[in-house]
Amino acid sequence: MAAAEQTLTRETAFAELAAEAAVCTRCRLAQGRTQVVFGSGDPSADLIFVGEAPGFHEDKQGFPFVGQAGKLLDELLAGIGLTREAVFVANVLKCRPPGNRDPMPDEIEACESILFRQVALIEPRVIATLGNFATKLLSGRPDGITRVHGRPQEARIGERSVMLYPVFHPAAALYTPAMRKTLEEDFSRLPALLDGCNDGMVPASSGGAALSEVAPALSNEQLDLF
């Protein structure tokens, strides 16, 4: 199949998946949403970022990672020569949980197939999980983001084996400015991972702020980011 035909087929399938997601009523979250937040960016990107779920502003605007956390994500991408248009950004859940609470198991079960199909269509080389929730869910391991950030690991998403790269959620740096340096360091390894260089497989140093150093100032909601 010619490259142009492959691209057209992928874009068509992606548009069909987005239309399906837009009218999804598989779980209770459909009752309270303003709109489905399907994701945005390049449907043939080598790099996908996956967060937990839409928040208030995402639900209103229909796009993932808007507001201050989204602005920081844009800055971190610019720091490694990328833009939102060159990657794909999504969440595990496509609808906002009430009050930004944690997703429930049945909500994840109802929604995760959309993410798996996104991954299958995009065929990324790397999936960067943003924060604790997405990292634990997609890795299938109990280790929190503080322990595994910046350390690539093989994972299976749906029927596809991918390189998973956990990083802190950008909002962590809004609550704790010291986290920005850690985020920048972790993001700086992404180009090597995307190029398939061995240097990108070197475990990250523990130079960033430890959870014990920042936890006293954080609420329970904020700790979910770590």
PDB file of C-alpha atoms in Angstrom:
ATOM      1  CA  MET A   1       0.000   0.000   0.000  1.00  0.00           C
ATOM      2  CA  ALA A   2       1.375   3.421  -0.957  1.00  0.00           C
ATOM      3  CA  ALA A   3       2.341   5.796   1.853  1.00  0.00           C
ATOM      4  CA  ALA A   4      -0.307   8.342   0.820  1.00  0.00           C
ATOM      5  CA  GLU A   5      -2.992   5.641   0.838  1.00  0.00           C
ATOM      6  CA  GLN A   6      -1.856   4.416   4.261  1.00  0.00           C
ATOM      7  CA  THR A   7      -2.070   7.956   5.631  1.00  0.00           C
ATOM      8  CA  LEU A   8      -5.546   8.430   4.193  1.00  0.00           C
ATOM      9  CA  THR A   9      -6.712   5.106   5.641  1.00  0.00           C
ATOM     10  CA  ARG A  10      -5.310   5.970   9.068  1.00  0.00           C
ATOM     11  CA  GLU A  11      -6.855   9.445   9.078  1.00  0.00           C
ATOM     12  CA  THR A  12     -10.210   8.025   8.025  1.00  0.00           C
ATOM     13  CA  ALA A  13     -10.112   5.366  10.733  1.00  0.00           C
ATOM     14  CA  PHE A  14      -9.035   7.961  13.282  1.00  0.00           C
ATOM     15  CA  ALA A  15     -11.906  10.264  12.334  1.00  0.00           C
ATOM     16  CA  GLU A  16     -14.339   7.369  12.645  1.00  0.00           C
ATOM     17  CA  LEU A  17     -12.975   6.502  16.088  1.00  0.00           C
ATOM     18  CA  ALA A  18     -13.297  10.129  17.209  1.00  0.00           C
ATOM     19  CA  ALA A  19     -16.904  10.207  15.994  1.00  0.00           C
ATOM     20  CA  GLU A  20     -17.630   6.982  17.891  1.00  0.00           C
ATOM     21  CA  ALA A  21     -16.080   8.354  21.074  1.00  0.00           C
ATOM     22  CA  ALA A  22     -18.040  11.606  20.776  1.00  0.00           C
ATOM     23  CA  VAL A  23     -21.357   9.804  21.327  1.00  0.00           C
ATOM     24  CA  CYS A  24     -20.122   7.168  23.782  1.00  0.00           C
ATOM     25  CA  THR A  25     -22.490   6.316  26.656  1.00  0.00           C
ATOM     26  CA  ARG A  26     -20.678   3.258  28.030  1.00  0.00           C
ATOM     27  CA  CYS A  27     -20.338   4.645  31.557  1.00  0.00           C
ATOM     28  CA  ARG A  28     -21.877   7.155  33.964  1.00  0.00           C
ATOM     29  CA  LEU A  29     -19.451   9.927  32.973  1.00  0.00           C
ATOM     30  CA  ALA A  30     -21.430  10.501  29.783  1.00  0.00           C
ATOM     31  CA  GLN A  31     -24.250  11.999  31.873  1.00  0.00           C
ATOM     32  CA  GLY A  32     -22.221  14.870  33.272  1.00  0.00           C
ATOM     33  CA  ARG A  33     -19.762  15.758  30.535  1.00  0.00           C
ATOM     34  CA  THR A  34     -19.862  18.856  28.368  1.00  0.00           C
ATOM     35  CA  GLN A  35     -18.038  17.026  25.599  1.00  0.00           C
ATOM     36  CA  VAL A  36     -15.718  14.103  24.997  1.00  0.00           C
ATOM     37  CA  VAL A  37     -12.016  14.988  25.027  1.00  0.00           C
ATOM     38  CA  PHE A  38     -10.735  12.577  22.410  1.00  0.00           C
ATOM     39  CA  GLY A  39      -7.180  13.907  22.142  1.00  0.00           C
ATOM     40  CA  SER A  40      -5.288  16.184  19.795  1.00  0.00           C
ATOM     41  CA  GLY A  41      -2.198  16.246  17.628  1.00  0.00           C
ATOM     42  CA  ASP A  42      -0.688  14.157  14.845  1.00  0.00           C
ATOM     43  CA  PRO A  43      -2.470  10.802  14.277  1.00  0.00           C
ATOM     44  CA  SER A  44       0.790   9.387  12.913  1.00  0.00           C
ATOM     45  CA  ALA A  45       3.051  10.735  15.684  1.00  0.00           C
ATOM     46  CA  ASP A  46       6.033   8.785  16.997  1.00  0.00           C
ATOM     47  CA  LEU A  47       5.301  10.091  20.495  1.00  0.00           C
ATOM     48  CA  ILE A  48       2.067   9.983  22.521  1.00  0.00           C
ATOM     49  CA  PHE A  49       1.521  11.640  25.892  1.00  0.00           C
ATOM     50  CA  VAL A  50      -1.155  10.066  28.095  1.00  0.00           C
ATOM     51  CA  GLY A  51      -2.614  11.670  31.201  1.00  0.00           C
ATOM     52  CA  GLU A  52      -5.383  10.583  33.551  1.00  0.00           C
ATOM     53  CA  ALA A  53      -8.626  12.326  32.585  1.00  0.00           C
ATOM     54  CA  PRO A  54      -9.957  15.696  31.418  1.00  0.00           C
ATOM     55  CA  GLY A  55     -10.368  18.450  33.987  1.00  0.00           C
ATOM     56  CA  PHE A  56     -12.809  21.340  34.124  1.00  0.00           C
ATOM     57  CA  HIS A  57     -11.245  23.406  31.340  1.00  0.00           C
ATOM     58  CA  GLU A  58     -10.606  20.390  29.119  1.00  0.00           C
ATOM     59  CA  ASP A  59     -14.249  19.383  29.438  1.00  0.00           C
ATOM     60  CA  LYS A  60     -15.346  22.866  28.380  1.00  0.00           C
ATOM     61  CA  GLN A  61     -12.900  23.298  25.504  1.00  0.00           C
ATOM     62  CA  GLY A  62     -12.739  19.722  24.220  1.00  0.00           C
ATOM     63  CA  PHE A  63      -8.935  19.573  24.169  1.00  0.00           C
ATOM     64  CA  PRO A  64      -6.502  17.819  26.551  1.00  0.00           C
ATOM     65  CA  PHE A  65      -4.024  19.704  28.698  1.00  0.00           C
ATOM     66  CA  VAL A  66      -5.191  23.291  28.462  1.00  0.00           C
ATOM     67  CA  GLY A  67      -4.620  25.952  31.089  1.00  0.00           C
ATOM     68  CA  GLN A  68      -1.374  26.339  33.016  1.00  0.00           C
ATOM     69  CA  ALA A  69      -0.436  22.642  32.907  1.00  0.00           C
ATOM     70  CA  GLY A  70      -0.953  22.657  29.161  1.00  0.00           C
ATOM     71  CA  LYS A  71       1.156  25.779  28.787  1.00  0.00           C
ATOM     72  CA  LEU A  72       3.984  24.105  30.685  1.00  0.00           C
ATOM     73  CA  LEU A  73       3.660  21.005  28.517  1.00  0.00           C
ATOM     74  CA  ASP A  74       4.059  23.228  25.461  1.00  0.00           C
ATOM     75  CA  GLU A  75       7.172  24.800  26.975  1.00  0.00           C
ATOM     76  CA  LEU A  76       8.674  21.402  27.786  1.00  0.00           C
ATOM     77  CA  LEU A  77       8.036  20.246  24.233  1.00  0.00           C
ATOM     78  CA  ALA A  78       9.597  23.394  22.819  1.00  0.00           C
ATOM     79  CA  GLY A  79      12.652  22.688  24.938  1.00  0.00           C
ATOM     80  CA  ILE A  80      13.287  19.510  22.923  1.00  0.00           C
ATOM     81  CA  GLY A  81      12.303  20.977  19.576  1.00  0.00           C
ATOM     82  CA  LEU A  82       8.744  19.641  19.405  1.00  0.00           C
ATOM     83  CA  THR A  83       5.233  21.118  19.287  1.00  0.00           C
ATOM     84  CA  ARG A  84       1.782  19.808  20.109  1.00  0.00           C
ATOM     85  CA  GLU A  85       1.178  19.380  16.402  1.00  0.00           C
ATOM     86  CA  ALA A  86       4.099  16.938  16.161  1.00  0.00           C
ATOM     87  CA  VAL A  87       2.913  14.619  18.956  1.00  0.00           C
ATOM     88  CA  PHE A  88      -0.419  13.239  20.124  1.00  0.00           C
ATOM     89  CA  VAL A  89      -1.837  14.112  23.545  1.00  0.00           C
ATOM     90  CA  ALA A  90      -4.642  12.139  25.179  1.00  0.00           C
ATOM     91  CA  ASN A  91      -5.957  10.835  28.486  1.00  0.00           C
ATOM     92  CA  VAL A  92      -6.927   7.388  29.731  1.00  0.00           C
ATOM     93  CA  LEU A  93     -10.493   8.639  30.238  1.00  0.00           C
ATOM     94  CA  LYS A  94     -12.143  10.781  27.604  1.00  0.00           C
ATOM     95  CA  CYS A  95     -14.755  12.328  29.917  1.00  0.00           C
ATOM     96  CA  ARG A  96     -14.257  14.358  33.073  1.00  0.00           C
ATOM     97  CA  PRO A  97     -14.931  12.576  36.382  1.00  0.00           C
ATOM     98  CA  PRO A  98     -17.073  14.736  38.718  1.00  0.00           C
ATOM     99  CA  GLY A  99     -14.947  17.027  40.843  1.00  0.00           C
ATOM    100  CA  ASN A 100     -11.841  15.645  39.131  1.00  0.00           C
ATOM    101  CA  ARG A 101     -12.018  12.544  41.342  1.00  0.00           C
ATOM    102  CA  ASP A 102     -10.011   9.428  40.509  1.00  0.00           C
ATOM    103  CA  PRO A 103     -11.436   7.259  37.717  1.00  0.00           C
ATOM    104  CA  MET A 104     -13.465   4.261  38.867  1.00  0.00           C
ATOM    105  CA  PRO A 105     -12.526   0.739  37.682  1.00  0.00           C
ATOM    106  CA  ASP A 106     -15.676   0.341  35.584  1.00  0.00           C
ATOM    107  CA  GLU A 107     -15.067   3.739  33.940  1.00  0.00           C
ATOM    108  CA  ILE A 108     -11.544   2.672  32.997  1.00  0.00           C
ATOM    109  CA  GLU A 109     -12.845  -0.619  31.633  1.00  0.00           C
ATOM    110  CA  ALA A 110     -15.475   1.184  29.564  1.00  0.00           C
ATOM    111  CA  CYS A 111     -13.025   3.726  28.149  1.00  0.00           C
ATOM    112  CA  GLU A 112      -9.639   2.061  27.797  1.00  0.00           C
ATOM    113  CA  SER A 113     -10.468   0.419  24.479  1.00  0.00           C
ATOM    114  CA  ILE A 114     -10.599   3.871  22.880  1.00  0.00           C
ATOM    115  CA  LEU A 115      -7.041   4.579  24.034  1.00  0.00           C
ATOM    116  CA  PHE A 116      -5.876   1.135  22.890  1.00  0.00           C
ATOM    117  CA  ARG A 117      -7.364   1.752  19.454  1.00  0.00           C
ATOM    118  CA  GLN A 118      -5.733   5.167  19.304  1.00  0.00           C
ATOM    119  CA  VAL A 119      -2.384   3.539  20.013  1.00  0.00           C
ATOM    120  CA  ALA A 120      -3.009   0.846  17.397  1.00  0.00           C
ATOM    121  CA  LEU A 121      -3.820   3.447  14.746  1.00  0.00           C
ATOM    122  CA  ILE A 122      -1.033   5.890  15.590  1.00  0.00           C
ATOM    123  CA  GLU A 123       1.642   3.186  16.012  1.00  0.00           C
ATOM    124  CA  PRO A 124       3.882   5.343  18.231  1.00  0.00           C
ATOM    125  CA  ARG A 125       7.474   4.523  19.087  1.00  0.00           C
ATOM    126  CA  VAL A 126       7.183   5.948  22.607  1.00  0.00           C
ATOM    127  CA  ILE A 127       4.285   6.578  25.005  1.00  0.00           C
ATOM    128  CA  ALA A 128       5.069   9.077  27.756  1.00  0.00           C
ATOM    129  CA  THR A 129       2.751   8.638  30.737  1.00  0.00           C
ATOM    130  CA  LEU A 130       2.070  11.853  32.642  1.00  0.00           C
ATOM    131  CA  GLY A 131       1.757  11.282  36.363  1.00  0.00           C
ATOM    132  CA  ASN A 132       1.056   8.474  38.768  1.00  0.00           C
ATOM    133  CA  PHE A 133      -2.291   7.215  37.563  1.00  0.00           C
ATOM    134  CA  ALA A 134      -1.501   6.825  33.868  1.00  0.00           C
ATOM    135  CA  THR A 135       1.878   5.289  34.680  1.00  0.00           C
ATOM    136  CA  LYS A 136       0.484   2.601  36.990  1.00  0.00           C
ATOM    137  CA  LEU A 137      -2.410   1.790  34.691  1.00  0.00           C
ATOM    138  CA  LEU A 138      -0.455   1.498  31.439  1.00  0.00           C
ATOM    139  CA  SER A 139       2.579  -0.210  32.945  1.00  0.00           C
ATOM    140  CA  GLY A 140       0.465  -2.671  34.907  1.00  0.00           C
ATOM    141  CA  ARG A 141       2.871  -2.240  37.812  1.00  0.00           C
ATOM    142  CA  PRO A 142       2.379  -0.773  41.288  1.00  0.00           C
ATOM    143  CA  ASP A 143       5.483   1.429  41.251  1.00  0.00           C
ATOM    144  CA  GLY A 144       4.631   5.113  41.550  1.00  0.00           C
ATOM    145  CA  ILE A 145       5.898   7.882  39.302  1.00  0.00           C
ATOM    146  CA  THR A 146       8.448   9.089  41.873  1.00  0.00           C
ATOM    147  CA  ARG A 147      10.273   5.755  41.636  1.00  0.00           C
ATOM    148  CA  VAL A 148      10.072   5.174  37.862  1.00  0.00           C
ATOM    149  CA  HIS A 149      10.089   8.622  36.226  1.00  0.00           C
ATOM    150  CA  GLY A 150      12.632   8.995  33.449  1.00  0.00           C
ATOM    151  CA  ARG A 151      13.151   5.228  33.169  1.00  0.00           C
ATOM    152  CA  PRO A 152      11.999   3.620  29.912  1.00  0.00           C
ATOM    153  CA  GLN A 153      10.222   0.282  30.148  1.00  0.00           C
ATOM    154  CA  GLU A 154       8.599  -2.124  27.742  1.00  0.00           C
ATOM    155  CA  ALA A 155       4.830  -2.338  28.030  1.00  0.00           C
ATOM    156  CA  ARG A 156       1.885  -3.832  26.186  1.00  0.00           C
ATOM    157  CA  ILE A 157      -0.949  -1.437  25.347  1.00  0.00           C
ATOM    158  CA  GLY A 158      -3.877  -3.343  23.916  1.00  0.00           C
ATOM    159  CA  GLU A 159      -2.262  -5.627  21.352  1.00  0.00           C
ATOM    160  CA  ARG A 160       0.839  -3.483  20.799  1.00  0.00           C
ATOM    161  CA  SER A 161       4.214  -3.584  22.541  1.00  0.00           C
ATOM    162  CA  VAL A 162       5.577  -0.081  23.064  1.00  0.00           C
ATOM    163  CA  MET A 163       8.267   1.794  24.933  1.00  0.00           C
ATOM    164  CA  LEU A 164       6.668   3.412  27.984  1.00  0.00           C
ATOM    165  CA  TYR A 165       8.398   6.479  29.404  1.00  0.00           C
ATOM    166  CA  PRO A 166       6.949   7.765  32.697  1.00  0.00           C
ATOM    167  CA  VAL A 167       7.328  11.446  33.593  1.00  0.00           C
ATOM    168  CA  PHE A 168       5.766  13.661  36.237  1.00  0.00           C
ATOM    169  CA  HIS A 169       2.508  15.371  35.379  1.00  0.00           C
ATOM    170  CA  PRO A 170       3.199  19.006  34.360  1.00  0.00           C
ATOM    171  CA  ALA A 171       0.845  20.167  37.122  1.00  0.00           C
ATOM    172  CA  ALA A 172       3.351  18.810  39.649  1.00  0.00           C
ATOM    173  CA  ALA A 173       5.693  21.658  38.735  1.00  0.00           C
ATOM    174  CA  LEU A 174       2.894  24.178  39.245  1.00  0.00           C
ATOM    175  CA  TYR A 175       2.475  22.993  42.832  1.00  0.00           C
ATOM    176  CA  THR A 176       6.192  22.406  43.444  1.00  0.00           C
ATOM    177  CA  PRO A 177       8.499  24.570  41.288  1.00  0.00           C
ATOM    178  CA  ALA A 178      11.514  22.320  42.024  1.00  0.00           C
ATOM    179  CA  MET A 179       9.814  19.654  39.931  1.00  0.00           C
ATOM    180  CA  ARG A 180      10.286  21.693  36.765  1.00  0.00           C
ATOM    181  CA  LYS A 181      13.985  20.843  36.620  1.00  0.00           C
ATOM    182  CA  THR A 182      13.166  17.152  36.981  1.00  0.00           C
ATOM    183  CA  LEU A 183      10.596  17.422  34.196  1.00  0.00           C
ATOM    184  CA  GLU A 184      13.071  19.198  31.937  1.00  0.00           C
ATOM    185  CA  GLU A 185      15.695  16.510  32.588  1.00  0.00           C
ATOM    186  CA  ASP A 186      13.245  13.714  31.843  1.00  0.00           C
ATOM    187  CA  PHE A 187      11.971  15.425  28.697  1.00  0.00           C
ATOM    188  CA  SER A 188      15.555  15.923  27.512  1.00  0.00           C
ATOM    189  CA  ARG A 189      15.901  12.130  27.140  1.00  0.00           C
ATOM    190  CA  LEU A 190      12.937  11.821  24.798  1.00  0.00           C
ATOM    191  CA  PRO A 191      14.789  12.655  21.534  1.00  0.00           C
ATOM    192  CA  ALA A 192      17.288   9.852  22.184  1.00  0.00           C
ATOM    193  CA  LEU A 193      14.454   7.425  22.903  1.00  0.00           C
ATOM    194  CA  LEU A 194      12.683   8.408  19.716  1.00  0.00           C
ATOM    195  CA  ASP A 195      15.875   7.942  17.740  1.00  0.00           C
ATOM    196  CA  GLY A 196      16.353   4.519  19.290  1.00  0.00           C
ATOM    197  CA  CYS A 197      19.735   5.476  20.762  1.00  0.00           C
ATOM    198  CA  ASN A 198      21.183   3.367  23.556  1.00  0.00           C
ATOM    199  CA  ASP A 199      21.807   6.522  25.573  1.00  0.00           C
ATOM    200  CA  GLY A 200      18.065   6.925  25.891  1.00  0.00           C
ATOM    201  CA  MET A 201      17.888   3.650  27.810  1.00  0.00           C
ATOM    202  CA  VAL A 202      20.135   4.781  30.655  1.00  0.00           C
ATOM    203  CA  PRO A 203      18.052   4.994  33.873  1.00  0.00           C
ATOM    204  CA  ALA A 204      17.431   8.519  35.059  1.00  0.00           C
ATOM    205  CA  SER A 205      19.375   9.818  37.991  1.00  0.00           C
ATOM    206  CA  SER A 206      17.566  10.523  41.230  1.00  0.00           C
ATOM    207  CA  GLY A 207      18.555  14.166  41.154  1.00  0.00           C
ATOM    208  CA  GLY A 208      14.976  15.433  41.157  1.00  0.00           C
ATOM    209  CA  ALA A 209      13.088  16.279  44.328  1.00  0.00           C
ATOM    210  CA  ALA A 210      12.075  13.176  46.253  1.00  0.00           C
ATOM    211  CA  LEU A 211       8.452  12.722  47.286  1.00  0.00           C
ATOM    212  CA  SER A 212       9.431  12.924  50.937  1.00  0.00           C
ATOM    213  CA  GLU A 213      10.840  16.394  50.273  1.00  0.00           C
ATOM    214  CA  VAL A 214       7.691  17.802  48.718  1.00  0.00           C
ATOM    215  CA  ALA A 215       4.871  15.801  50.313  1.00  0.00           C
ATOM    216  CA  PRO A 216       4.402  17.902  53.471  1.00  0.00           C
ATOM    217  CA  ALA A 217       3.182  20.850  51.417  1.00  0.00           C
ATOM    218  CA  LEU A 218       0.825  18.850  49.203  1.00  0.00           C
ATOM    219  CA  SER A 219      -2.824  17.923  49.546  1.00  0.00           C
ATOM    220  CA  ASN A 220      -4.140  14.429  48.774  1.00  0.00           C
ATOM    221  CA  GLU A 221      -5.348  15.625  45.391  1.00  0.00           C
ATOM    222  CA  GLN A 222      -1.918  16.954  44.537  1.00  0.00           C
ATOM    223  CA  LEU A 223      -0.241  13.708  45.627  1.00  0.00           C
ATOM    224  CA  ASP A 224      -2.129  11.896  42.861  1.00  0.00           C
ATOM    225  CA  LEU A 225       0.250  13.635  40.455  1.00  0.00           C
ATOM    226  CA  PHE A 226       3.195  11.832  42.045  1.00  0.00           C
TER     227      PHE A 226
END
